[in-house]
mmCIF file of C-alpha atoms in Angstrom:
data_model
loop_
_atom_site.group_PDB
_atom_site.id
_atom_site.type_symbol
_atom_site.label_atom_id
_atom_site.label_comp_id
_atom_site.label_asym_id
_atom_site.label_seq_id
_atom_site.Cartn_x
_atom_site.Cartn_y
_atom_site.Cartn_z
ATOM 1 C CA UNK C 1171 18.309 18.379 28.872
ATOM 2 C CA UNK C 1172 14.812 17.833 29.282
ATOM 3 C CA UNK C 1173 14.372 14.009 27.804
ATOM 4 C CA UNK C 1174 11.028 13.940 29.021
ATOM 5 C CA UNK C 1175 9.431 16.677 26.441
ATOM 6 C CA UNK C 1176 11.626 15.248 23.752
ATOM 7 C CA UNK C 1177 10.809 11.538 24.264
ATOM 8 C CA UNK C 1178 6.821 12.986 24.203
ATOM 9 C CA UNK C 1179 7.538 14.703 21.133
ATOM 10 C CA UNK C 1180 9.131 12.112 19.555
ATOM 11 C CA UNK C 1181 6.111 9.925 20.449
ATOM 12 C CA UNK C 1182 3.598 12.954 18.797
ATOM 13 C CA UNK C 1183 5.535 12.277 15.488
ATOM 14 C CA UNK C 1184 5.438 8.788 15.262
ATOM 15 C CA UNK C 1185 1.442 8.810 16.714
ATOM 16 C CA UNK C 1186 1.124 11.720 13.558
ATOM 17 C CA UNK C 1187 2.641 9.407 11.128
ATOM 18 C CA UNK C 1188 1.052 6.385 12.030
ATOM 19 C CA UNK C 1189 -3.168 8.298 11.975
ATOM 20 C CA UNK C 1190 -2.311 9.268 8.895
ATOM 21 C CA UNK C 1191 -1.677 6.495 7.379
ATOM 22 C CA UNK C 1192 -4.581 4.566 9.346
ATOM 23 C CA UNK C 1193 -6.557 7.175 7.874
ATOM 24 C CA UNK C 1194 -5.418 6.906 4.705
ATOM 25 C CA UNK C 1195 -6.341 3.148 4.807
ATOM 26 C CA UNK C 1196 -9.626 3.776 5.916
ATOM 27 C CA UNK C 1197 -10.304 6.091 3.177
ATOM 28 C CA UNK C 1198 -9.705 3.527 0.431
ATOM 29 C CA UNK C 1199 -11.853 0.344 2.203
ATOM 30 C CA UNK C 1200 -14.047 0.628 -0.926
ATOM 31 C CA UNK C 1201 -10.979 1.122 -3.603
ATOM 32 C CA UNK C 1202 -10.861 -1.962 -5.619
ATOM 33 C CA UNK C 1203 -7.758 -3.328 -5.231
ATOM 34 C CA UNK C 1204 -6.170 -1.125 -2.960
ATOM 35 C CA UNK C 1205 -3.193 -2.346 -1.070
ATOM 36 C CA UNK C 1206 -3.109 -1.352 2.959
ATOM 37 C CA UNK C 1207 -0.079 0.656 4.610
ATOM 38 C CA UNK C 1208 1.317 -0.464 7.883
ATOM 39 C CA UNK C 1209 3.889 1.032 9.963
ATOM 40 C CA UNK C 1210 6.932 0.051 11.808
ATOM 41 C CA UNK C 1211 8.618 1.980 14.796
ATOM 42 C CA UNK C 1212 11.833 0.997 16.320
ATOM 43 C CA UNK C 1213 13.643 2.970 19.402
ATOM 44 C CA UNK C 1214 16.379 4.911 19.003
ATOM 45 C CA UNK C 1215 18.939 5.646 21.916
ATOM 46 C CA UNK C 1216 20.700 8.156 23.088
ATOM 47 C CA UNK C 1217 22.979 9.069 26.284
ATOM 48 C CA UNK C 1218 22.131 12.180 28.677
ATOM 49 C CA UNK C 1219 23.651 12.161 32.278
ATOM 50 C CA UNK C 1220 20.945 10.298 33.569
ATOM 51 C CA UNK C 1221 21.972 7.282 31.247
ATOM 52 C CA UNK C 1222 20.498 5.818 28.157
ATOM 53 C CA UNK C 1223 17.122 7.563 26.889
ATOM 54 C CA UNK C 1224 15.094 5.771 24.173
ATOM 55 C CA UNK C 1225 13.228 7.701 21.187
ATOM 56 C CA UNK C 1226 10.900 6.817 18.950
ATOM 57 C CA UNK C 1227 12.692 6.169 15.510
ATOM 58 C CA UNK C 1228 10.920 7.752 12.298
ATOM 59 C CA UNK C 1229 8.919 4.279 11.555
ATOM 60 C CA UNK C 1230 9.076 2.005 8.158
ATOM 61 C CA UNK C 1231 6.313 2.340 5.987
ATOM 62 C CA UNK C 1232 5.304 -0.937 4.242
ATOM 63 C CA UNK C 1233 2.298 -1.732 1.959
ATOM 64 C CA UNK C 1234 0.249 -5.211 2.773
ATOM 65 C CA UNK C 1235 0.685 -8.088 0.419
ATOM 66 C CA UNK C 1236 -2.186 -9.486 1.534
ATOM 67 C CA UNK C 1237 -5.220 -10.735 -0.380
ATOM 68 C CA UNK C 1238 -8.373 -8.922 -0.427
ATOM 69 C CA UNK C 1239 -11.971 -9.957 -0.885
ATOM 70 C CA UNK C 1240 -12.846 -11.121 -4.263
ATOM 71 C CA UNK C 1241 -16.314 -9.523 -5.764
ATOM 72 C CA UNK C 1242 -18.498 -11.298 -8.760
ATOM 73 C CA UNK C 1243 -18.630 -8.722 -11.971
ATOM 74 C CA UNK C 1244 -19.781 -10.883 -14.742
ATOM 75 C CA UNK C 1245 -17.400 -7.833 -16.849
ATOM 76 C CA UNK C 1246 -15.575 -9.835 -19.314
ATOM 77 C CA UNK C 1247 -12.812 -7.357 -18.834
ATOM 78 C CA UNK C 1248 -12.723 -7.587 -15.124
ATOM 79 C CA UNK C 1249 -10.311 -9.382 -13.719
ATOM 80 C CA UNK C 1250 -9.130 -11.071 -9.592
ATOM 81 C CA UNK C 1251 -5.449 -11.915 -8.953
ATOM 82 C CA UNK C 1252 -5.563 -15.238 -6.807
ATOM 83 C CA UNK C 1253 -2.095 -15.680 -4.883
ATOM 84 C CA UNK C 1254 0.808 -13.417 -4.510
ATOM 85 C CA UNK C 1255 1.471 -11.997 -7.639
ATOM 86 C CA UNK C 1256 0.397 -8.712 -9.487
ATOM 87 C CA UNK C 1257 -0.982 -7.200 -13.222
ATOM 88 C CA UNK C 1258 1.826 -5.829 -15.315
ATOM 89 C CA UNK C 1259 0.939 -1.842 -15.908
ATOM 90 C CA UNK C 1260 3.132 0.790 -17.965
ATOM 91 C CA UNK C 1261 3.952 3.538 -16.025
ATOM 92 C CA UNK C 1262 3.784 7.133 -16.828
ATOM 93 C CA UNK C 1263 7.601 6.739 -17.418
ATOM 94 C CA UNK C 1264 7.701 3.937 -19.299
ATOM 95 C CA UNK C 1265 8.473 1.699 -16.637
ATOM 96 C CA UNK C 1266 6.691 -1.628 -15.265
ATOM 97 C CA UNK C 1267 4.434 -0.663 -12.360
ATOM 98 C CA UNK C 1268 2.240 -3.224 -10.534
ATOM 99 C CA UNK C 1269 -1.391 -3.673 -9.951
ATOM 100 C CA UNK C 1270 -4.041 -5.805 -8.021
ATOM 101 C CA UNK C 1271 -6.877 -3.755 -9.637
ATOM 102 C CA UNK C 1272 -8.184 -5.666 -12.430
ATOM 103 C CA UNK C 1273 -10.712 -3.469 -14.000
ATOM 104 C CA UNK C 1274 -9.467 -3.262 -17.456
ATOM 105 C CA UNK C 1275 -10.935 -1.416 -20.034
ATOM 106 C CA UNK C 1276 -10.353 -1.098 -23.735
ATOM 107 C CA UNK C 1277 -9.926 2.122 -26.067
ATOM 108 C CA UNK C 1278 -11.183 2.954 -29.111
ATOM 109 C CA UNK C 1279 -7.671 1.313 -30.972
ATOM 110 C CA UNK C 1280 -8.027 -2.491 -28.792
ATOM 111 C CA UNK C 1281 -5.309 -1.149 -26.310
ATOM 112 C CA UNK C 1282 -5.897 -2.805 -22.828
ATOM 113 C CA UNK C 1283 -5.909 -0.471 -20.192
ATOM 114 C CA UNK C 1284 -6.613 0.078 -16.659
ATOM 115 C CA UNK C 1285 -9.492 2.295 -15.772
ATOM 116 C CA UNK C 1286 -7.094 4.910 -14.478
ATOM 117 C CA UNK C 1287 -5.943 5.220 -18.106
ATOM 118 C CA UNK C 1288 -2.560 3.250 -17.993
ATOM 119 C CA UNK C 1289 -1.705 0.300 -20.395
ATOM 120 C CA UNK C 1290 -1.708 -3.158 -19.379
ATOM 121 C CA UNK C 1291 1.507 -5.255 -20.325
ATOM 122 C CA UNK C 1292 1.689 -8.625 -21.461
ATOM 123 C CA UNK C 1293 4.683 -11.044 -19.938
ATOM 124 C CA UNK C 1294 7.283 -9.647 -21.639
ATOM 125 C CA UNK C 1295 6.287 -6.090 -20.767
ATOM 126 C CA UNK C 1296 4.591 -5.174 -24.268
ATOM 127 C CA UNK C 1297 1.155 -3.561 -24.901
ATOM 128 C CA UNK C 1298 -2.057 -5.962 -25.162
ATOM 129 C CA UNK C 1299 -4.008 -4.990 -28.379
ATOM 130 C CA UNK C 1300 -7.260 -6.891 -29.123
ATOM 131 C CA UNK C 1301 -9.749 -6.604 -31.603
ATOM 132 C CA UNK C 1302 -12.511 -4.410 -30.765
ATOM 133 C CA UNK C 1303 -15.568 -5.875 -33.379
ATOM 134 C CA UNK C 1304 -14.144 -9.555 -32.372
ATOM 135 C CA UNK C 1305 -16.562 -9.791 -29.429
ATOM 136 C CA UNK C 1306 -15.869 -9.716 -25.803
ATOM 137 C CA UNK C 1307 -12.654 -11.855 -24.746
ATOM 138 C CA UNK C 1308 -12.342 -14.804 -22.617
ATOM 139 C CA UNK C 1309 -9.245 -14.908 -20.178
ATOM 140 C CA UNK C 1310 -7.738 -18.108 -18.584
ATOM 141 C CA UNK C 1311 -6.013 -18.602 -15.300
ATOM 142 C CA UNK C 1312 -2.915 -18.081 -17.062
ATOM 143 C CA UNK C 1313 -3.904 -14.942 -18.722
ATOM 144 C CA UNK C 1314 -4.385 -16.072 -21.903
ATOM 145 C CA UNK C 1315 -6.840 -13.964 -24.134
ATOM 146 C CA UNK C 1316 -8.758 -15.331 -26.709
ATOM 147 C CA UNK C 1317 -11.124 -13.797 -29.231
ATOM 148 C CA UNK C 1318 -13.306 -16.361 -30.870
ATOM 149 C CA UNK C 1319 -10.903 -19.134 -31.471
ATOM 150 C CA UNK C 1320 -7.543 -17.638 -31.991
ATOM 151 C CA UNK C 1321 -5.340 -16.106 -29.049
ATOM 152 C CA UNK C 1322 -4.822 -12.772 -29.612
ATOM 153 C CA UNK C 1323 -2.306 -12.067 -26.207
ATOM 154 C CA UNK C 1324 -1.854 -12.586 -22.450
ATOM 155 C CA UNK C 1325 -1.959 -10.717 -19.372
ATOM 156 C CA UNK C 1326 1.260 -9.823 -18.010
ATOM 157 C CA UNK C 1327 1.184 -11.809 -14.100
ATOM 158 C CA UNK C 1328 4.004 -10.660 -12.183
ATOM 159 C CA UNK C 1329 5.778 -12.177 -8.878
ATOM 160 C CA UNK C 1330 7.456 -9.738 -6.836
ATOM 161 C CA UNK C 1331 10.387 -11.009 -4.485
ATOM 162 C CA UNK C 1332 9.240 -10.926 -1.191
ATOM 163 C CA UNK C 1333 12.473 -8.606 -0.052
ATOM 164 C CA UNK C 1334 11.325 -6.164 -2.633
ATOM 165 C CA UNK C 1335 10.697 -2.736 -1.200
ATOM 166 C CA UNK C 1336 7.152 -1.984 -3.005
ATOM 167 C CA UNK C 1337 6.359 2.103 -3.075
ATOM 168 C CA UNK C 1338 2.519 3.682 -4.392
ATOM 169 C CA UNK C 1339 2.858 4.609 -7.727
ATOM 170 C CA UNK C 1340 0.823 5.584 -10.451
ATOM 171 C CA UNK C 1341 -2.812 5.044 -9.836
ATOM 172 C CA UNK C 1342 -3.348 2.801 -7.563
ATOM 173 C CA UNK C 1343 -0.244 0.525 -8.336
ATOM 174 C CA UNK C 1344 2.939 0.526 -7.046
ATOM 175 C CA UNK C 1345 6.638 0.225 -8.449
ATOM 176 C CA UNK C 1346 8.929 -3.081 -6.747
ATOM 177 C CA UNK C 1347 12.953 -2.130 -5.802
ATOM 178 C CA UNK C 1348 13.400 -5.317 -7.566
ATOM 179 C CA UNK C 1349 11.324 -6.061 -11.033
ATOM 180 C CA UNK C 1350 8.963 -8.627 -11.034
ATOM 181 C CA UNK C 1351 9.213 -12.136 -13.098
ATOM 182 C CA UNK C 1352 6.473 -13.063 -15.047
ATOM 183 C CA UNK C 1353 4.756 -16.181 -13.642
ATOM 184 C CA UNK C 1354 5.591 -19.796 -15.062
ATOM 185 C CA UNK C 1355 3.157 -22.088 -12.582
ATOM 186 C CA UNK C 1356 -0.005 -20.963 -12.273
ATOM 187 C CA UNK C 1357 -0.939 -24.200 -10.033
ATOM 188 C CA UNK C 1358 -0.752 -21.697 -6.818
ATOM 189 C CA UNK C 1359 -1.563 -18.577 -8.680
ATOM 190 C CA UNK C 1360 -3.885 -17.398 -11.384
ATOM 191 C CA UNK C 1361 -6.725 -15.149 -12.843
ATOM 192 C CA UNK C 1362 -10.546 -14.820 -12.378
ATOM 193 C CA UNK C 1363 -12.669 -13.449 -14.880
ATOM 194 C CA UNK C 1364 -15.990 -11.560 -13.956
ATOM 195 C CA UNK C 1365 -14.706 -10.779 -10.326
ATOM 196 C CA UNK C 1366 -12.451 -8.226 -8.676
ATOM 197 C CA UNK C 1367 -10.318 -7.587 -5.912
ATOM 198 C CA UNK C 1368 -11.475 -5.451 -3.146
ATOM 199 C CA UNK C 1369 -9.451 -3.764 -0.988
ATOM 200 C CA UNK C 1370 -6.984 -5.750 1.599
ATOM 201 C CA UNK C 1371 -8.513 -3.217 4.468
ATOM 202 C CA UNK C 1372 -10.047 -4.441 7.865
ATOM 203 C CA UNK C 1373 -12.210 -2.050 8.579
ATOM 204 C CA UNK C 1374 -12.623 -2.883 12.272
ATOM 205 C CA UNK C 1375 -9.234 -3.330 12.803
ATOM 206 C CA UNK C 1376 -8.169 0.292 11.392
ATOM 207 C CA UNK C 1377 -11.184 1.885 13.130
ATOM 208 C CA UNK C 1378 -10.074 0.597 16.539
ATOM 209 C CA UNK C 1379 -6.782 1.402 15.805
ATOM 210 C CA UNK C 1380 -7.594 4.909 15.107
ATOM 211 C CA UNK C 1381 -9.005 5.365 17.951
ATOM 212 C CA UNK C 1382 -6.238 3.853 19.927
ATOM 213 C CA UNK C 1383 -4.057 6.383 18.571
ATOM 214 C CA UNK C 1384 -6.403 9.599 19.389
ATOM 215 C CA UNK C 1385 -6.222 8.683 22.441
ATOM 216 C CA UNK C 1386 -2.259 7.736 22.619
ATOM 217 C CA UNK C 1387 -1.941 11.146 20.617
ATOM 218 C CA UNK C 1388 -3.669 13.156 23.733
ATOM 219 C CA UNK C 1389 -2.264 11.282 26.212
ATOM 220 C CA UNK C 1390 1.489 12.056 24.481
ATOM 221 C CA UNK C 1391 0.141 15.428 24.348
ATOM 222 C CA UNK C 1392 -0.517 15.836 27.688
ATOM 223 C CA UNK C 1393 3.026 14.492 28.883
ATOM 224 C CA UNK C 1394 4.435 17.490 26.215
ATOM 225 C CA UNK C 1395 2.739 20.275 27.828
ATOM 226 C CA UNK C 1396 3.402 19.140 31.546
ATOM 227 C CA UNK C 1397 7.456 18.605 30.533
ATOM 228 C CA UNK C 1398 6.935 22.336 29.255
ATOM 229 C CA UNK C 1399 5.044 23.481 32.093
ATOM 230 C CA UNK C 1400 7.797 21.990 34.750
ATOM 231 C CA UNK C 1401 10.949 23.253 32.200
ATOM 232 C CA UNK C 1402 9.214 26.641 32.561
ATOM 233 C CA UNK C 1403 8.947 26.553 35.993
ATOM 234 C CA UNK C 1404 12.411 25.769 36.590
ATOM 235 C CA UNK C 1405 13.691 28.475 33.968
ATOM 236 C CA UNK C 1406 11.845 30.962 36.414
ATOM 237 C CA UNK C 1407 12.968 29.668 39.280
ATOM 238 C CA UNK C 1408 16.524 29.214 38.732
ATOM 239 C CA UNK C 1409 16.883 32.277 36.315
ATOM 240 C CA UNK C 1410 18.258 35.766 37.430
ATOM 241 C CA UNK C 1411 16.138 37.555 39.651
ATOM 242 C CA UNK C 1412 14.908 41.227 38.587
#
């Protein structure tokens, strides 16, 4: 067996997986609200005659909880999640996805909804409906909206358990293994008005890391060919002779 080739090739996979989603991340540095992926590799072992041989494993993809820069608005339907929590969004299937973009937007009917199209829930998971002529609302920390003097809803804030295995879905939002709880203590966490949440992406960071893995990539590449060049060799050399 010729470990060498498929330890390179192993190493090509991960190094594939891994650029794209670098890539990916540097794509959306300007998305508002835009969560970053980061991957995980772990070695995998197997026995040959010469002993134990370790393989890349397949990697864990994992999206960034981490807070992004905050950017003034002055939109009265724009708003920043401060802490670890997330915006309440119906999904396309009726289920409870989760955002950190806060540009909301209202239709013709009062329906809150994200600018991607998909309605915002409040805490209980039920559509926010305001009152179009009632002027522009004002929303609290707590995501409370008022119109004039009366409160006409509340933003649905979410916690997500940190164990929770979050997945992209939707636009730009993401479904949680485990379903979020609506927020009770908004000491720690809460919601800006007028400002948004750019995305969680260092740019520096992800550039030199893209180039650490173009040149990782080559270098794995070069190790592939010169395992196929030497298992060729051999083949020739050792084969029947004509």
């Amino acid at each position: 067996m010729q470990s060498s080739l498929y330890v390179a090739l192993s190493s090509q996979i991960a190094l594939e997986k891994r650029l794209t989603t670098t890539a990916n991340n540097v794509a959306n540095m300007a998305t508002v609200g835009f969560r970053a992926e980061e991957v995980s590799f772990s070695e995998l072992l197997a026995r040959s005659n010469r002993g134990e041989v370790a393989f890349v494993g397949p990697g864990k993809t994992t999206i960034s909880r981490a807070a992004g820069p905050t950017t003034k608005t002055d939109s009265a339907l724009d708003v920043a999640v401060q802490g670890d929590a997330w915006l309440g969004v119906k999904g396309p299937k009726g289920d409870t996805l989760y955002t950190r973009d806060g540009r909301l937007t209202m239709d013709a009917n009062g329906q809150l909804r994200t600018v991607g199209g998909m309605p915002v829930v409040d805490p209980g998971g039920g559509p926010l409906l305001l009152d179009p002529q009632a002027g522009p609302p004002v929303i609290g920390r707590d995501g409370s909206i008022h119109q004039g003097v009366n409160q006409v809803g509340a933003l649905g804030v979410f916690s997500i358990d940190p164990k929770a295995t979050l997945t992209r879905s939707g636009e730009n939002a993401v479904a949680a293994s485990l379903p979020g709880r609506p927020v009770q203590d908004f000491t720690r966490i809460g919601l800006v008005q007028g400002y948004v949440e750019g995305a969680n992406v260092n740019p520096v960071m992800e550039m030199t890391r893209l180039i650490a893995i173009q040149r990782a990539f080559e270098s794995a590449a070069t190790m592939t060919s010169e395992a196929d060049t030497t298992l060729t060799g051999a083949v020739k050399t050792l084969g029947p002779q004509g």
